[in-house]
C-alpha positions as MATLAB code, in Angstrom:
seq = 'MNTILIAGASRGIGRATAEKLRKKGSSLVLSSRTQRSLEEAYSGSDVSDLAFIPCDFALPENIEPFADQVQKQVGGISGLVYCAGAQKTAPLSQCKPADIRQLFELNTFSAFELVRCFSKKSRISENGASFVLISSLAAHEGAIGKTIYAATKGALEGFLPAAAAELAPRGIRLNIVVPGVIQTDMSMEFINKMTAEQRANLEQGYPLGLGSPEDAAHLIAFLLSEESRWITGQTFVLDGGHSIKG';
ca = [
       7.417   99.271  -91.938;
       9.921   96.539  -91.081;
      12.931   97.723  -89.115;
      15.967   95.494  -89.601;
      19.188   95.674  -87.615;
      22.331   94.528  -89.424;
      25.446   94.031  -87.312;
      28.555   94.122  -89.471;
      26.947   96.248  -92.166;
      29.958   98.070  -93.567;
      31.159   95.376  -95.963;
      30.693   91.869  -97.321;
      27.471   90.007  -96.664;
      26.189   92.693  -94.294;
      26.647   95.434  -96.881;
      24.983   93.377  -99.639;
      22.080   92.507  -97.334;
      21.555   96.160  -96.511;
      21.347   97.065 -100.191;
      18.934   94.196 -100.862;
      16.654   95.234  -97.997;
      16.744   98.902  -98.988;
      15.325   97.954 -102.380;
      12.536   96.070 -100.610;
      11.639   99.187  -98.616;
      12.819   98.098  -95.169;
      13.897  100.615  -92.564;
      17.484   99.802  -91.596;
      19.614  100.175  -88.502;
      23.211   99.586  -89.567;
      26.048   98.885  -87.219;
      29.787   98.400  -87.529;
      32.740   99.055  -85.286;
      32.934  102.792  -86.038;
      30.736  105.559  -87.381;
      33.437  106.331  -89.930;
      33.382  102.830  -91.427;
      29.628  103.109  -91.942;
      29.837  106.575  -93.488;
      32.572  105.428  -95.857;
      30.658  102.282  -96.845;
      27.535  104.240  -97.782;
      29.123  107.434  -99.071;
      27.750  108.672 -102.349;
      24.227  107.450 -101.639;
      21.251  108.966  -99.868;
      21.447  107.800  -96.245;
      18.350  109.605  -94.975;
      16.571  106.254  -94.629;
      19.428  104.682  -92.660;
      20.211  104.825  -88.955;
      23.919  104.412  -88.173;
      24.567  103.117  -84.650;
      28.167  101.920  -84.256;
      29.166   99.161  -81.851;
      32.373   97.213  -81.322;
      31.061   93.651  -81.314;
      34.458   92.311  -80.287;
      33.377   93.218  -76.757;
      30.146   91.406  -75.761;
      29.678   93.785  -72.820;
      28.982   96.570  -75.365;
      25.814   94.920  -76.595;
      23.374   95.624  -73.748;
      23.934   99.411  -73.936;
      23.890   99.137  -77.733;
      20.484   97.432  -77.551;
      19.245  100.204  -75.264;
      20.390  102.799  -77.793;
      18.683  101.009  -80.689;
      15.439  100.763  -78.732;
      15.592  104.429  -77.754;
      16.343  105.590  -81.302;
      14.083  103.374  -83.435;
      11.879  101.343  -81.078;
      11.277   97.633  -81.563;
      12.934   95.803  -84.446;
      11.388   93.183  -86.718;
      14.627   91.610  -87.900;
      18.237   91.076  -86.929;
      21.245   89.845  -88.905;
      24.624   89.163  -87.296;
      27.312   89.429  -89.982;
      30.144   90.703  -87.812;
      33.053   88.329  -87.454;
      36.670   87.522  -88.122;
      38.590   84.608  -89.543;
      41.865   83.318  -88.150;
      44.078   80.839  -89.983;
      46.729   79.268  -87.777;
      47.918   75.817  -86.716;
      46.188   74.582  -83.571;
      49.558   74.492  -81.787;
      49.806   78.268  -82.176;
      46.306   79.114  -80.956;
      46.782   80.441  -77.439;
      43.879   80.868  -74.976;
      43.802   84.637  -75.416;
      43.551   84.296  -79.208;
      40.805   81.691  -78.901;
      38.848   83.809  -76.449;
      39.113   86.870  -78.694;
      37.734   85.016  -81.712;
      34.902   83.442  -79.718;
      33.901   86.797  -78.269;
      33.421   88.337  -81.719;
      32.118   85.371  -83.713;
      30.062   83.618  -81.064;
      29.520   85.271  -77.687;
      28.397   88.593  -79.177;
      25.958   86.760  -81.439;
      24.496   85.004  -78.382;
      24.324   88.278  -76.487;
      22.664   90.109  -79.366;
      19.969   87.434  -79.564;
      19.506   87.556  -75.785;
      19.221   91.330  -75.616;
      16.812   91.642  -78.542;
      14.640   88.729  -77.449;
      13.063   91.019  -74.855;
       9.479   91.903  -75.731;
      10.087   95.652  -75.557;
      12.833   95.426  -78.173;
      10.933   93.680  -80.964;
       7.926   94.726  -83.007;
       4.392   93.797  -81.992;
       4.259   91.268  -84.825;
       7.388   89.418  -83.722;
      10.792   89.227  -85.345;
      13.156   87.117  -87.409;
      16.829   86.707  -86.438;
      19.509   85.376  -88.796;
      23.034   84.353  -87.782;
      25.885   83.589  -90.173;
      27.857   80.389  -89.702;
      30.376   78.884  -92.133;
      30.964   75.687  -94.040;
      34.243   75.572  -92.111;
      32.256   74.122  -89.201;
      31.428   71.085  -91.370;
      34.774   70.439  -93.029;
      38.278   69.505  -91.972;
      40.438   72.423  -93.088;
      43.946   72.714  -91.689;
      44.449   76.010  -89.887;
      40.720   76.661  -89.419;
      40.258   74.799  -86.132;
      39.286   77.699  -83.891;
      37.343   79.584  -86.552;
      35.372   76.401  -87.276;
      34.705   75.944  -83.558;
      33.307   79.474  -83.211;
      30.857   78.821  -86.030;
      29.998   75.299  -84.885;
      29.015   76.742  -81.512;
      26.470   78.983  -83.242;
      24.861   75.946  -84.823;
      24.802   74.127  -81.488;
      23.069   77.151  -79.971;
      20.351   77.177  -82.623;
      17.854   74.385  -81.763;
      17.382   75.180  -78.081;
      17.391   78.945  -78.636;
      14.872   78.719  -81.486;
      12.584   76.551  -79.355;
      12.722   79.070  -76.538;
      12.144   82.077  -78.782;
       9.296   80.670  -80.901;
       6.555   81.242  -78.272;
       7.651   84.881  -78.158;
       7.050   85.256  -81.881;
      10.757   85.281  -82.727;
      12.189   83.064  -85.452;
      15.871   82.161  -85.454;
      17.724   80.618  -88.392;
      21.312   80.258  -89.565;
      22.862   80.653  -93.004;
      25.939   78.481  -93.633;
      27.892   79.884  -96.608;
      30.728   78.218  -98.417;
      33.398   80.483  -99.897;
      31.876   83.903 -100.498;
      34.096   86.479 -102.187;
      34.230   89.058  -99.412;
      37.183   91.204  -98.349;
      37.874   88.752  -95.521;
      37.889   85.623  -97.653;
      39.767   87.232 -100.545;
      42.559   88.216  -98.184;
      43.065   84.489  -97.576;
      42.476   83.423 -101.204;
      44.943   85.959 -102.575;
      47.693   84.313 -100.542;
      47.130   80.984 -102.303;
      49.299   79.662 -105.084;
      47.715   79.437 -108.539;
      47.336   75.683 -108.058;
      45.671   76.054 -104.655;
      43.230   78.616 -105.999;
      42.377   76.431 -108.989;
      41.696   73.488 -106.665;
      39.459   75.674 -104.508;
      37.446   76.901 -107.470;
      37.083   73.384 -108.863;
      35.407   72.419 -105.613;
      32.490   74.759 -106.349;
      30.512   73.535 -109.370;
      28.508   76.771 -109.510;
      31.550   78.931 -108.849;
      32.531   80.865 -105.752;
      29.721   82.834 -104.157;
      29.108   86.554 -104.026;
      27.801   88.537 -101.036;
      24.589   89.059 -103.005;
      24.005   85.287 -103.132;
      23.868   85.237  -99.340;
      21.836   88.452  -99.181;
      18.994   86.949 -101.241;
      18.577   84.069  -98.774;
      18.903   86.305  -95.720;
      16.251   88.675  -97.059;
      13.894   85.731  -97.555;
      14.458   84.500  -93.986;
      13.719   87.981  -92.656;
      10.520   88.259  -94.654;
       6.974   87.167  -93.911;
       7.349   84.630  -96.718;
       9.414   82.494  -94.321;
       6.967   82.860  -91.416;
       6.800   79.058  -90.904;
      10.565   78.518  -90.740;
      12.614   78.535  -87.550;
      15.486   76.605  -85.999;
      16.975   75.697  -89.382;
      20.415   75.882  -90.960;
      20.608   76.693  -94.668;
      23.754   75.617  -96.508;
      24.654   77.971  -99.338;
      27.679   76.575 -101.114;
      27.385   76.490 -104.904;
      27.179   72.702 -104.965;
      30.373   72.174 -102.944;
      28.783   69.705 -100.499;
      27.416   67.444 -103.213;
      30.549   67.365 -105.328;
      32.151   63.926 -105.351;
];
């Protein structure tokens, strides 16, 4: 049975991906900052097939012991999804070094460290593994106030080609999903602060409408599956037609 680790599994894309993979029969290791957040996210459903292993991904130094715990509890994994992250909207002039470092540690450095720790042979299944990171269309657009957030995601995409080349001989595939605006708690917090005109302009920029977490989950599940066995080192833009709109 496939064992998939989802970091940031308590809400949004991570939560939708977990539900998608459960229906496909995967064994899941779900992680979020606290045990309580995981229990609340999956309350009311049978969790006997789920392993909850909390980790605060805002601190990259937590990840090596977290990887040890995952290995001890479930053995080698066959898939990994990094959905943890935060978004900061602020003018560049107000982004102080400590704020920048904090956002990079959660969005970028912990993703790097998770890939590094789980690229060890003893921590993946005998048949190899597929890793998926989540970037953002913000890394490809000029959006005022998104400078540092865009930089944290752009760094993930810069990491991809060399890392994928290094991991391929080990039987590990690495790909990135680049969503446009997905209606998650994080994005809706920002959208709900818009004026009616700003929100209308945003929605008009997406010919197929704003995305749902399930839209991303379908693609992630494919990239984790054997059906994508010949795909690595690629970025997949998922944006409801936003990029092609004139």
